Amino acid sequence: ETVLDSSVMQFDEILVSGGKRGLDVVLNPQDIVTLLNATVADIAA
């Protein structure tokens, strides 16, 4: 299960690791939620 903190939704773009050192992928947070069927919740203090 993938859970993202709700604060991620305030950004237009976020960078995630592309699986290789120095390789970052720019994605829209809603796209990540959709692709991963992720849950968005208030998990950070």
CSV table of N, CA and C in Angstrom, one decimal:
chain,number,residue,atom,x,y,z
A,1,GLU,N,0.8,-1.2,0.0
A,1,GLU,CA,0.0,0.0,0.0
A,1,GLU,C,0.9,1.2,0.0
A,2,THR,N,0.5,2.2,-0.8
A,2,THR,CA,1.3,3.5,-0.9
A,2,THR,C,0.4,4.6,-0.2
A,3,VAL,N,1.1,5.3,0.7
A,3,VAL,CA,0.4,6.4,1.4
A,3,VAL,C,1.3,7.6,1.3
A,4,LEU,N,0.6,8.7,0.8
A,4,LEU,CA,1.3,10.0,0.6
A,4,LEU,C,0.7,11.0,1.6
A,5,ASP,N,1.6,11.8,2.2
A,5,ASP,CA,1.1,12.8,3.1
A,5,ASP,C,0.3,13.8,2.3
A,6,SER,N,-0.8,14.4,2.8
A,6,SER,CA,-1.7,15.3,2.1
A,6,SER,C,-1.0,16.6,1.7
A,7,SER,N,0.1,16.9,2.3
A,7,SER,CA,0.8,18.1,1.9
A,7,SER,C,1.4,18.1,0.5
A,8,VAL,N,1.6,16.9,0.0
A,8,VAL,CA,2.1,16.7,-1.3
A,8,VAL,C,1.2,17.3,-2.4
A,9,MET,N,-0.1,17.4,-2.1
A,9,MET,CA,-1.1,17.8,-3.0
A,9,MET,C,-1.0,19.3,-3.3
A,10,GLN,N,-0.3,20.1,-2.4
A,10,GLN,CA,-0.2,21.5,-2.6
A,10,GLN,C,0.8,21.9,-3.7
A,11,PHE,N,1.5,21.0,-4.2
A,11,PHE,CA,2.5,21.2,-5.2
A,11,PHE,C,2.0,20.9,-6.6
A,12,ASP,N,2.5,21.7,-7.6
A,12,ASP,CA,2.1,21.4,-9.0
A,12,ASP,C,2.9,20.2,-9.5
A,13,GLU,N,4.2,20.1,-9.0
A,13,GLU,CA,5.1,19.0,-9.5
A,13,GLU,C,5.9,18.6,-8.3
A,14,ILE,N,6.2,17.3,-8.2
A,14,ILE,CA,7.2,16.8,-7.3
A,14,ILE,C,8.2,15.9,-8.0
A,15,LEU,N,9.4,15.8,-7.4
A,15,LEU,CA,10.4,15.0,-7.9
A,15,LEU,C,10.5,13.7,-7.2
A,16,VAL,N,10.6,12.6,-7.9
A,16,VAL,CA,10.7,11.3,-7.3
A,16,VAL,C,11.9,10.6,-7.9
A,17,SER,N,12.5,9.7,-7.2
A,17,SER,CA,13.7,9.0,-7.7
A,17,SER,C,13.3,8.1,-8.9
A,18,GLY,N,14.2,8.2,-9.9
A,18,GLY,CA,14.0,7.4,-11.1
A,18,GLY,C,14.7,6.0,-10.9
A,19,GLY,N,15.2,5.7,-9.7
A,19,GLY,CA,15.7,4.4,-9.5
A,19,GLY,C,17.2,4.3,-9.8
A,20,LYS,N,17.8,5.4,-10.1
A,20,LYS,CA,19.3,5.4,-10.4
A,20,LYS,C,19.8,6.7,-9.9
A,21,ARG,N,21.0,6.7,-9.3
A,21,ARG,CA,21.6,7.9,-8.7
A,21,ARG,C,21.6,9.0,-9.8
A,22,GLY,N,21.1,10.2,-9.3
A,22,GLY,CA,21.0,11.3,-10.2
A,22,GLY,C,19.9,11.4,-11.2
A,23,LEU,N,19.0,10.4,-11.2
A,23,LEU,CA,17.9,10.4,-12.1
A,23,LEU,C,16.6,10.7,-11.3
A,24,ASP,N,16.1,11.9,-11.5
A,24,ASP,CA,14.9,12.3,-10.9
A,24,ASP,C,13.8,12.5,-11.9
A,25,VAL,N,12.6,12.1,-11.6
A,25,VAL,CA,11.4,12.2,-12.5
A,25,VAL,C,10.5,13.3,-11.9
A,26,VAL,N,10.0,14.2,-12.7
A,26,VAL,CA,9.1,15.2,-12.3
A,26,VAL,C,7.7,14.8,-12.6
A,27,LEU,N,6.8,14.7,-11.6
A,27,LEU,CA,5.5,14.2,-11.8
A,27,LEU,C,4.5,15.1,-11.1
A,28,ASN,N,3.3,15.1,-11.6
A,28,ASN,CA,2.1,15.8,-10.9
A,28,ASN,C,1.7,14.9,-9.8
A,29,PRO,N,1.5,15.4,-8.6
A,29,PRO,CA,1.1,14.6,-7.5
A,29,PRO,C,-0.2,13.7,-7.7
A,30,GLN,N,-1.2,14.3,-8.4
A,30,GLN,CA,-2.4,13.6,-8.7
A,30,GLN,C,-2.1,12.4,-9.6
A,31,ASP,N,-1.2,12.5,-10.5
A,31,ASP,CA,-0.8,11.4,-11.4
A,31,ASP,C,-0.3,10.3,-10.6
A,32,ILE,N,0.6,10.6,-9.6
A,32,ILE,CA,1.1,9.5,-8.7
A,32,ILE,C,0.0,8.8,-8.0
A,33,VAL,N,-0.9,9.6,-7.4
A,33,VAL,CA,-2.0,9.0,-6.6
A,33,VAL,C,-2.8,8.1,-7.5
A,34,THR,N,-3.1,8.5,-8.8
A,34,THR,CA,-3.8,7.7,-9.7
A,34,THR,C,-3.1,6.4,-10.1
A,35,LEU,N,-1.8,6.6,-10.5
A,35,LEU,CA,-1.0,5.5,-11.0
A,35,LEU,C,-0.8,4.4,-10.0
A,36,LEU,N,-0.6,4.8,-8.7
A,36,LEU,CA,-0.2,3.9,-7.6
A,36,LEU,C,-1.4,3.5,-6.8
A,37,ASN,N,-2.6,4.1,-7.1
A,37,ASN,CA,-3.8,3.9,-6.3
A,37,ASN,C,-3.5,4.2,-4.9
A,38,ALA,N,-2.8,5.3,-4.7
A,38,ALA,CA,-2.3,5.7,-3.3
A,38,ALA,C,-3.4,6.3,-2.5
A,39,THR,N,-3.2,6.2,-1.2
A,39,THR,CA,-4.0,6.9,-0.2
A,39,THR,C,-3.3,8.1,0.2
A,40,VAL,N,-4.1,9.2,0.3
A,40,VAL,CA,-3.6,10.5,0.7
A,40,VAL,C,-4.1,10.8,2.1
A,41,ALA,N,-3.2,11.0,3.1
A,41,ALA,CA,-3.7,11.2,4.5
A,41,ALA,C,-2.7,12.1,5.2
A,42,ASP,N,-3.2,12.7,6.3
A,42,ASP,CA,-2.4,13.6,7.1
A,42,ASP,C,-1.5,12.7,8.0
A,43,ILE,N,-0.3,12.5,7.6
A,43,ILE,CA,0.6,11.6,8.3
A,43,ILE,C,1.8,12.3,8.9
A,44,ALA,N,2.1,13.5,8.4
A,44,ALA,CA,3.3,14.2,8.9
A,44,ALA,C,2.9,15.2,9.9
A,45,ALA,N,3.8,15.4,10.9
A,45,ALA,CA,3.5,16.4,12.0
A,45,ALA,C,3.8,17.8,11.5
